[in-house]
Structures are given as structure tokens and as C-alpha cells.
XYZ file of C-alpha atoms in Angstrom:
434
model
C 96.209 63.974 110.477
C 95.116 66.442 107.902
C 92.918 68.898 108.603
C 90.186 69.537 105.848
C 90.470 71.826 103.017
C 88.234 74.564 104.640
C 90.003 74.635 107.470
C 93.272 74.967 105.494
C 91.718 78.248 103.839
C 91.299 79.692 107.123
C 94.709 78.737 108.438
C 96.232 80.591 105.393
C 94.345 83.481 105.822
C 95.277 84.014 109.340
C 99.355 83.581 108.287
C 97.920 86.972 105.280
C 96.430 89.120 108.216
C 99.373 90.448 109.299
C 101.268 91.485 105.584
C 97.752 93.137 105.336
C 97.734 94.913 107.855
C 101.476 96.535 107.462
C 100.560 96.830 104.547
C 97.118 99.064 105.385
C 99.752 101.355 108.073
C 101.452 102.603 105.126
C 97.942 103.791 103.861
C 97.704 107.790 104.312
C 93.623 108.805 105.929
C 91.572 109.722 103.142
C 91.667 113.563 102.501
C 89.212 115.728 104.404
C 87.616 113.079 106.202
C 87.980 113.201 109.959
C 89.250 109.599 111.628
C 87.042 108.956 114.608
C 89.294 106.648 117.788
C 88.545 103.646 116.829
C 88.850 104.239 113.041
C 90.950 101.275 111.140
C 93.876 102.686 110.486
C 94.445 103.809 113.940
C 93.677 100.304 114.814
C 95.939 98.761 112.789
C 99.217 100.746 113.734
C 98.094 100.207 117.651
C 97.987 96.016 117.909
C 100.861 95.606 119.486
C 100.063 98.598 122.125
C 96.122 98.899 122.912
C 97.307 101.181 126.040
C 98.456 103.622 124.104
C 95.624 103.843 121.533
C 96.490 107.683 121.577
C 100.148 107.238 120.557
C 100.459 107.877 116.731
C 102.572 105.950 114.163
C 105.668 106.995 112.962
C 104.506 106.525 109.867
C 101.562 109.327 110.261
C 104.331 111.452 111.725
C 106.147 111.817 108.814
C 103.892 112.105 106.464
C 102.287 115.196 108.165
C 106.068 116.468 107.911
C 106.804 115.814 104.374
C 102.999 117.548 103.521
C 104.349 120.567 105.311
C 107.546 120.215 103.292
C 105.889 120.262 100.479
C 103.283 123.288 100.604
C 106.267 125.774 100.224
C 107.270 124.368 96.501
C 103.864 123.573 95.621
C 103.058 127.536 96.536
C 106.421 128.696 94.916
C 105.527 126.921 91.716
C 102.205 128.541 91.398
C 103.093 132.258 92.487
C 106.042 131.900 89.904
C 103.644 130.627 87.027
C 100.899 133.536 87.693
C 103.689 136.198 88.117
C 104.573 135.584 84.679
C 101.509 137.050 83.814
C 101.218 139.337 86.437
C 104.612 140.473 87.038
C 103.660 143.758 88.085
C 101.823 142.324 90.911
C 103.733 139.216 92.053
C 107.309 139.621 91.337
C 108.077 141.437 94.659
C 106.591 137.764 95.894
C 109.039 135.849 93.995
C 112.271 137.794 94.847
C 111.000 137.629 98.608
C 109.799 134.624 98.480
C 110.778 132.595 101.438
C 109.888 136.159 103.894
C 106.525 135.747 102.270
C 105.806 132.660 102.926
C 107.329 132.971 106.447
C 104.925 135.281 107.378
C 102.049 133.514 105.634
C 102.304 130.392 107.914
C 103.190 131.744 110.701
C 99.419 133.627 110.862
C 98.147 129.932 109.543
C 100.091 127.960 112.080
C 99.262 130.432 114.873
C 95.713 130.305 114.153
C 95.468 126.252 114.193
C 97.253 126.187 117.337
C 95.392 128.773 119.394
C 92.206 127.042 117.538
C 92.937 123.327 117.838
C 96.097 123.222 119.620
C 97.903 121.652 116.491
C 99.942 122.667 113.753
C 98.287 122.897 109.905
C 99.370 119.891 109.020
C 99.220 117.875 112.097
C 95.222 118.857 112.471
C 95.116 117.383 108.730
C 96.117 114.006 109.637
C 93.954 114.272 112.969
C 96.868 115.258 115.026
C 97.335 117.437 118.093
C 99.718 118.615 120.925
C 99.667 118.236 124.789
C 102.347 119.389 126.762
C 104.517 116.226 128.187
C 104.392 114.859 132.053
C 106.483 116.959 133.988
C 108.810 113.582 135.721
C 109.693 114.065 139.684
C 112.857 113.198 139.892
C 113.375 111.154 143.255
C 116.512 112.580 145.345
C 118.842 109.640 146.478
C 120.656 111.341 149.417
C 119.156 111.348 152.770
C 116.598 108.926 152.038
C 114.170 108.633 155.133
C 110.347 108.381 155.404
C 109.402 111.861 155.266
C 111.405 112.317 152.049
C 110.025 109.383 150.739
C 106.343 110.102 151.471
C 107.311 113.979 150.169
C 108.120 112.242 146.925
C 105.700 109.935 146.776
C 103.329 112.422 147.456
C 104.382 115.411 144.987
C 104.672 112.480 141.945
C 100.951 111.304 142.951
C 99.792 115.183 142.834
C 101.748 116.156 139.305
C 99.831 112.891 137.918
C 96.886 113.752 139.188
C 97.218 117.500 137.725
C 98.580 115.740 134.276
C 95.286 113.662 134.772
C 93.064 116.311 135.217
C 90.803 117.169 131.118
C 92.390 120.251 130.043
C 95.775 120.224 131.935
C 98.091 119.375 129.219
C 96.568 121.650 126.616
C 99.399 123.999 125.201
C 99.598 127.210 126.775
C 100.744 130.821 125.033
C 104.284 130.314 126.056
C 104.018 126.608 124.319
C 102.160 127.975 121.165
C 105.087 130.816 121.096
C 107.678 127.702 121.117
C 105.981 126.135 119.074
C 105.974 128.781 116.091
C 109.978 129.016 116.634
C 110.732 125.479 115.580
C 107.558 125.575 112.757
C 108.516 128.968 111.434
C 111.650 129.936 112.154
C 113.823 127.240 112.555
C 113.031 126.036 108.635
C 113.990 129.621 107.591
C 117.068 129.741 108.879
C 117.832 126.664 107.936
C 116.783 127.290 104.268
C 118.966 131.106 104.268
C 121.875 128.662 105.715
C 121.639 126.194 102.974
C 121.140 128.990 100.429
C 124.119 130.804 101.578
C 126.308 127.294 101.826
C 125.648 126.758 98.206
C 126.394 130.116 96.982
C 130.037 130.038 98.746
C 130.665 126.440 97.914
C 129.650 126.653 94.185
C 126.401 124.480 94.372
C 126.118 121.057 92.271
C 128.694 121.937 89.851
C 131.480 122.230 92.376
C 130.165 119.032 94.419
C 130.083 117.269 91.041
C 133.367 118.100 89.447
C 135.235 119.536 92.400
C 136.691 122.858 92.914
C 137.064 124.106 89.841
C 133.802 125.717 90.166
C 134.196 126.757 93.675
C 134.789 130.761 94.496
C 138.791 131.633 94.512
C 140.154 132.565 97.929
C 141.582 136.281 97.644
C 144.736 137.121 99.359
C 144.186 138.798 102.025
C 147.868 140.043 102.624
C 147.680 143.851 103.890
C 143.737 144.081 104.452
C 141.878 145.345 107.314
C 141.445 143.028 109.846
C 137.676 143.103 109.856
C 137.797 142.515 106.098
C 140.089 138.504 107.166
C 138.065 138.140 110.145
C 135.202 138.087 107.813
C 136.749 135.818 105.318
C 138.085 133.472 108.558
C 134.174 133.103 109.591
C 133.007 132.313 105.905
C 136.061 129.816 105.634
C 135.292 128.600 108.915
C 131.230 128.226 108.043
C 132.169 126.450 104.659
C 134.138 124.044 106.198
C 132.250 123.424 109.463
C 128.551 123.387 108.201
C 128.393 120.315 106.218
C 129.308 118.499 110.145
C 126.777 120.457 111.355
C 123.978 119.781 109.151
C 125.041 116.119 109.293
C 124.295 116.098 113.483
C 120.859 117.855 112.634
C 119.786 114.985 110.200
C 121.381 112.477 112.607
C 119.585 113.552 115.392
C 116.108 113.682 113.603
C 117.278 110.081 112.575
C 117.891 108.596 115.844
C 114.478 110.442 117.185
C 112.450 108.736 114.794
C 114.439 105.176 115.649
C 113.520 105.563 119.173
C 109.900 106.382 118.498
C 109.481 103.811 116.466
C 110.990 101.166 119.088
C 109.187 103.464 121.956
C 111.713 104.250 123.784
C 110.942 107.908 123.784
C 107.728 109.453 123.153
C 109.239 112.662 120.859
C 109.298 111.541 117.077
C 111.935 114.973 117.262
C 114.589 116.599 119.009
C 112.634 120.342 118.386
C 109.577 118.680 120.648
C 111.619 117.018 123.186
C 113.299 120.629 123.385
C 110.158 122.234 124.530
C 108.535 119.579 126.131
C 105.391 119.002 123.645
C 104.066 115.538 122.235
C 101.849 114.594 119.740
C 99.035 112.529 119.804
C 96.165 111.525 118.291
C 92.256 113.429 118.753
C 89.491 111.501 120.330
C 85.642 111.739 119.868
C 86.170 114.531 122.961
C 88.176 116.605 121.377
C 86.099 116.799 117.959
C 83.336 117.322 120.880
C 85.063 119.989 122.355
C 86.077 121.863 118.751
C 82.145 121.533 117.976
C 81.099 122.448 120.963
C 83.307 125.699 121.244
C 82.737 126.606 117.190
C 78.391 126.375 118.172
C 78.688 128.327 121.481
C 81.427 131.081 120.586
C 80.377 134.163 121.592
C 79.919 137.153 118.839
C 82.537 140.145 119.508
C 79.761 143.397 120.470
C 80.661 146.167 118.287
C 80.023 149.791 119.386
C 80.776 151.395 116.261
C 80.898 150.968 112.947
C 84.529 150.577 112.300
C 84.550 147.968 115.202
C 81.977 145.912 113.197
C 83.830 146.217 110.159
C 86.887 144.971 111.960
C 85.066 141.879 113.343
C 83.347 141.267 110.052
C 86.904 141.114 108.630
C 88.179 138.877 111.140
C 85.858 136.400 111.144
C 86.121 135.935 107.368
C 90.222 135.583 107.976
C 89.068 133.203 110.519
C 86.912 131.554 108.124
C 89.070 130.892 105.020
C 92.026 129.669 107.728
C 89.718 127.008 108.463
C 88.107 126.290 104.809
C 92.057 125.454 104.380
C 91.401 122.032 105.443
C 88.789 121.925 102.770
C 90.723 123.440 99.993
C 93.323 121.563 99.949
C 92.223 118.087 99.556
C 89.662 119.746 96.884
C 92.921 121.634 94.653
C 94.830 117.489 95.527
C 91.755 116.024 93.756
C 91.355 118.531 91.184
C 95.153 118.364 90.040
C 94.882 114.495 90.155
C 92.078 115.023 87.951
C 93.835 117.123 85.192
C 96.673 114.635 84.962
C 94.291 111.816 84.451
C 92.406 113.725 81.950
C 95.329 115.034 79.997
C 96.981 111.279 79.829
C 93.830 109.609 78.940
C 92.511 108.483 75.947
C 89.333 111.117 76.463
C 91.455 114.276 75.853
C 93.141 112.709 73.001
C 89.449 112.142 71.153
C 88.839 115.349 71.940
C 92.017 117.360 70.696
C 91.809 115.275 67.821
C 88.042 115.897 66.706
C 88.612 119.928 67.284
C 91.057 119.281 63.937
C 88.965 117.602 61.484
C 85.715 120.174 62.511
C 84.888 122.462 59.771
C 85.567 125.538 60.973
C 82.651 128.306 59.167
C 83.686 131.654 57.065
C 83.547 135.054 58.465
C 80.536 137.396 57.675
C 80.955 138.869 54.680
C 80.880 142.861 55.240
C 77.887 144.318 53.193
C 79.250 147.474 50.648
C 77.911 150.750 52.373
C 75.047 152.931 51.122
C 77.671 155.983 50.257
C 80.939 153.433 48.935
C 81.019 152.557 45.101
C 79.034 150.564 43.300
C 79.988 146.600 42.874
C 80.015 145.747 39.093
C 77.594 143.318 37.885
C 81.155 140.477 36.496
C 83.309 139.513 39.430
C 86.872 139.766 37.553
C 86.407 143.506 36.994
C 87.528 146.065 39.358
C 84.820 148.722 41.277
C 87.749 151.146 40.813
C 88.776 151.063 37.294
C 86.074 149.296 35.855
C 88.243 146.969 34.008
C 89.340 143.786 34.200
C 91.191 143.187 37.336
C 95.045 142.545 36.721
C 97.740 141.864 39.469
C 94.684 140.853 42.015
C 95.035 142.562 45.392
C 92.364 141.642 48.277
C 91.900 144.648 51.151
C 90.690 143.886 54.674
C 86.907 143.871 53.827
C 87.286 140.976 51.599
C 87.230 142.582 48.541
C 89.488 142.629 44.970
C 90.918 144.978 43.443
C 93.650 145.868 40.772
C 96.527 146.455 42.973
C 97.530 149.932 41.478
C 93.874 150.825 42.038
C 93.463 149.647 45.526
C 96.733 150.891 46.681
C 96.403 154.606 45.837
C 92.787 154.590 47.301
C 94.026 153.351 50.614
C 96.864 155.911 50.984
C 94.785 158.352 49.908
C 91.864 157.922 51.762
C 92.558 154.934 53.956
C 89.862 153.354 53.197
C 88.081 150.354 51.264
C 86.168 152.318 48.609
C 83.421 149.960 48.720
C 82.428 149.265 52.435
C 84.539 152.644 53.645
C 86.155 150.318 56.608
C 89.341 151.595 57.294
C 92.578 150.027 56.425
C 95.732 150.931 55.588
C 98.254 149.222 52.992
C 99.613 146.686 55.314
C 96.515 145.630 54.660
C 96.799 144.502 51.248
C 96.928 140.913 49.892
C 98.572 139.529 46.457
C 96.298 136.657 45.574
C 96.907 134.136 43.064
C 95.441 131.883 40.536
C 95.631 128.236 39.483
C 98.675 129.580 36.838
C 100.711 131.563 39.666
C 99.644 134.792 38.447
């Protein structure tokens, strides 16, 4: 028996809704725009888990780490373009670069932790961290029942403390961790990978081999801190490709586990120190509200301790406006390339050619400068007719002999007394080359 064409429709749709909605997890949260709980996209990448409405997708998860990847070319490309103009200022910033930036997010990150116990780009995507369950391990020797009640007992208080609003915020210890493996970790990683390249030759020798790898010295006869150094940098070259390989393999198998749930750390760095991240309710935009209305204004007693809060407060200020900015400079970039690939610049480049652009002022002969004659082929110098035509600065012809020895004479136009000089001078020429 068929069922009826309607009904069909509706069938069909059904077998769509789920290729849309894998489709909508891949979809990053509009910029700027805070995601309340039960916002779609959390929705959709929680079906298959409604307990854990707070757990966030692997997909979110990386994208929050590749937009923290990216910030430090993003911010290398524009320092390097505006210290071309201003090298005076920003080339120290170039050459230092990656000490620079170090420093610059670690006072960012520090600041969105202690604020809204998150990382920059973690409270972008409507991220945060908590502090994992501390797990009681059960002892399996000399079971009885007062061990067993002990147990039970101590594993019903820790979830009860884990339970409790506010226990699992980070502390200053956890913040301190977690500024190691935000800050520090990536720059020694990137000084490693700099350093690997320089002693393995960089693309050219992993291209074409080792003919553009450096030459190992011979060593015969030198000091023995002078091999023992050479040992360690043979050693490093060799060994540090493995090693790198186990860091991206472990990241790997993280996110693999994750994403089957088999471990709630999307990375080895948070399983290290015992943070997770989740996902911000409608309390804890409350609570960032709530603290932001109600904080209390720093009392100054002097005038240098106002200035100092006054100058705090604005840091404060444009670490949070952060979140603002950069979805506004995402847009704005996103709007240049559109505009410089779209028909609308081309009318526009094009129609500043054809426009008629309008002749200068003509310079009016001073009161005290000689006399223009009354026919415009004879010269105010000579009073003849002009021959060899030479134009000065000011616009105005005259024989070239003439106009030459008044302006290293004098230096001047002899008509509107501007001064020139004869690098000034201009041959002109007729219709018949002369």
C-alpha cells in the first residue's frame, strides 16, 4: 500500500534532517554574538547526549585552537607592513617578535582567565574552564564494611563539594598552569622548530636532501665542551623529528577519544593539569553581568593612586573591547576583499581615468617683476621674438639664453619673482619639432 504523496514529502524530509544537521555542526557561532544554552548549534552537536548539554563539540574545540593559531601571523603580518613605514618605531618588534607577542598574550590571556575563567579564544566561542572531578580511587585490599562505608562516604562528599556552584572554578594555581601550556609551551615549541630548521637546512634540504644541509666539522683535537656541544646538536637533529611526531600523535589520539567520549580532555596539556572545558550557561553570563554592574570602584587617596586606577581600568577596558574588535577588523577585511574583487571598484578606478582633470592657477606677474608684452611669441626679457622656447616654473616663456642667465643670476622668474633655479627650465616644442 502506498502511502500518499504528502506523506511521502514528509518521509523524505525526515531521511534530510540528519545531513542537515552535520552539516549545521560544522557551522562556526556568528562573531560577537553570545550563544545562550539552548542556542541551535549547541543543540545540534548534543542529540545524541542531552546529559551532557554542557560538553562541547570537538568541532568548536578546534576551531577556538586554530583562531588562536592564527592571531600570531595575522599580528606579524600587520606589525611587519606598518614597520616599513615606521621602522624607527617597530623594527625592534619585528626582530623580537615572538618575545613580543609572548608577553602580549600572556597579560590578555591572564586577564580573561582571572575575568571569565577562560582563555581569549575559548570566551570567543562561549567557552570556559572548570577544574575536573577529583576520582576516589577505591582500595581493593582489606575490603570490610568500615572501608567500604569510608569510601563510599569520602566519594559521596568530593561529589557533593564538585556539586556545590562555584567549586570547580579555576583557582590561581590553575590560572598559573594554565598560562604555561597557553604561553609558554607554544614558544618553546616555536624557538625549537626555529632552531630545527636552521641546523637541518629548512625546505631546501628536506626537498633535495643534504646537499643543503650544514657540513659536520671534524672535531679531531677540540675541547671537549666544544664535541659535547656538537654531540647534543647531532643528537637534537636526529631525535626531534620522533619527538615532535609523539606531540602531534598524542594531540591526535586526544581529540579521537573526545570525539568517541571516552575521555573528557580534547588535550594531553588539560588532562596534565586537570582542567576541562565546557560550555557557559545563562548563569554564568548572569554571574559575568552581575559582577561587571556591582564591582566595586578602587578608593584612591592620592592623586597618583587615581591616576593609576584610571589607567587600569582603561587596560581593563580595551582587554575586553577585544571581543568586539575583532569580529569588527574580520568583517571589515572581508569587506575590502569583496570590494576590491567586485565589479563596484572596477567602475570606480575606471571613471577616475576618463575625468578631466582641471589646470593649475595661473600665477599672476608681480607689481615690481617686468612687464608682459602685449604679442605672446615675444620674450619679456629681450623683447624679441622668442627663439629656442624655454618655460620656467611660473608658467611662463622665455628665449632660453634669456631665461637662463636671469635665473642664475638672480634665481628668479623675472616676471612673477618666484624663485627657481635652472633645473627648473623646460625646452618646449612646436608642431615642426622646433
Amino acid at each position: 500500500m502506498h502511502a500518499p504523496n504528502g506523506r511521502r514529502k514528509h518521509v523524505r524530509s525526515l531521511r534530510l534532517f540528519p545531513f542537515l544537521l552535520s552539516a549545521l555542526e560544522h557551522i562556526s557561532p556568528p562573531f560577537g554574538i553570545k550563544k545562550r544554552p539552548t542556542a541551535t548549534m549547541e543543540f545540534m552537536s548534543n542529540l545524541g547526549g542531552g546529559s551532557q548539554a554542557d560538553r562541547p563539540s570537538l568541532f568548536e574545540l578546534i576551531a577556538q585552537d586554530k583562531m588562536r593559531e592564527m592571531l600570531e601571523p595575522a599580528l606579524r603580518y600587520v606589525i611587519a607592513v606598518y614597520a616599513q613605514r615606521y621602522p624607527r618605531y617597530l623594527i625592534w618588534i619585528v626582530n623580537r617578535y615572538e618575545e613580543f607577542y609572548a608577553i602580549l598574550m600572556f597579560f590578555i590571556e591572564r586577564h580573561y582567565l582571572r575575568e571569565y575563567g577562560a582563555s581569549f579564544a575559548e570566551n570567543f566561542y562561549g567557552l570556559k574552564r572548570v577544574r575536573a572531578p577529583r576520582v576516589v580511587k577505591q582500595s581493593k585490599v582489606n575490603i570490610d564494611d568500615d572501608s567500604v562505608a569510608t569510601t563510599a562516604a569520602a566519594a559521596a562528599a568530593a561529589a557533593a563539594t564538585s556539586s556545590m556552584p562555584g567549586s570547580n572554578k579555576l583557582r590561581e594555581r590553575d590560572i598559573r598552569k594554565s598560562l604555561l601550556f597557553l604561553i609558554g609551551l607554544p614558544y618553546v615549541k616555536c624557538k625549537l622548530d626555529e632552531y630545527y630548521e636552521k641546523i637541518s637546512g629548512g625546505e631546501a634540504a628536506r626537498l633535495f636532501g643534504d646537499e643543503f644541509a650544514q657540513e659536520e666539522e671534524d672535531l679531531t683535537g677540540q675541547p671537549f665542551t666544544v664535541r659535547s656541544k656538537a654531540m647534543a646538536i647531532k643528537i637534537f637533529k636526529k631525535g626531534y623529528p620522533y619527538v615532535n611526531a609523539l606531540y602531534q600523535l598524542s594531540i591526535l589520539a586526544h581529540y579521537i577519544g573526545y570525539l568517541y567520549n571516552k575521555t573528557p580532555f580534547y588535550s594531553p596539556w588539560l588532562r596534565l593539569i586537570g582542567i576541562e572545558v565546557k560550555r557557559m550557561s545563562a548563569t554564568d553570563y548572569r554571574e559575568i553581568q552581575q559582577k561587571a554592574k556591582h564591582a566595586p570602584r578602587p578608593q584612591a587617596n592620592s592623586l597618583i593612586e587615581s591616576i593609576q586606577n584610571n589607567v587600569l581600568g582603561l587596560l581593563s577596558g580595551s582587554l575586553d573591547f577585544l571581543k568586539v574588535l575583532l569580529p569588527m577588523s574580520i568583517f571589515f577585511f572581508k569587506f575590502l576583499e569583496w570590494w576590491y574583487q567586485s565589479d563596484y571598484y572596477r567602475k570606480a578606478s575606471t571613471a577616475g581615468d576618463t575625468a578631466e582633470v582641471p589646470p593649475p592657477e595661473r600665477v599672476k606677474p608681480h607689481p615690481e617683476g617686468l612687464p608682459l608684452p602685449r604679442a605672446a611669441n615675444i620674450c619679456p626679457i629681450c623683447l624679441k621674438t622668442i627663439t629656442n622656447p624655454t618655460a620656467l616654473s611660473s608658467g611662463y616663456v622665455y628665449c632660453y639664453p634669456c631665461a637662463y642667465k636671469q635665473v642664475e643670476d638672480h634665481g628668479r622668474c623675472p616676471v612673477t619673482l618666484m624663485r627657481c633655479g635652472t633645473d627648473d627650465l623646460r625646452k618646449l616644442y612646436n608642431d615642426a619639432g622646433m
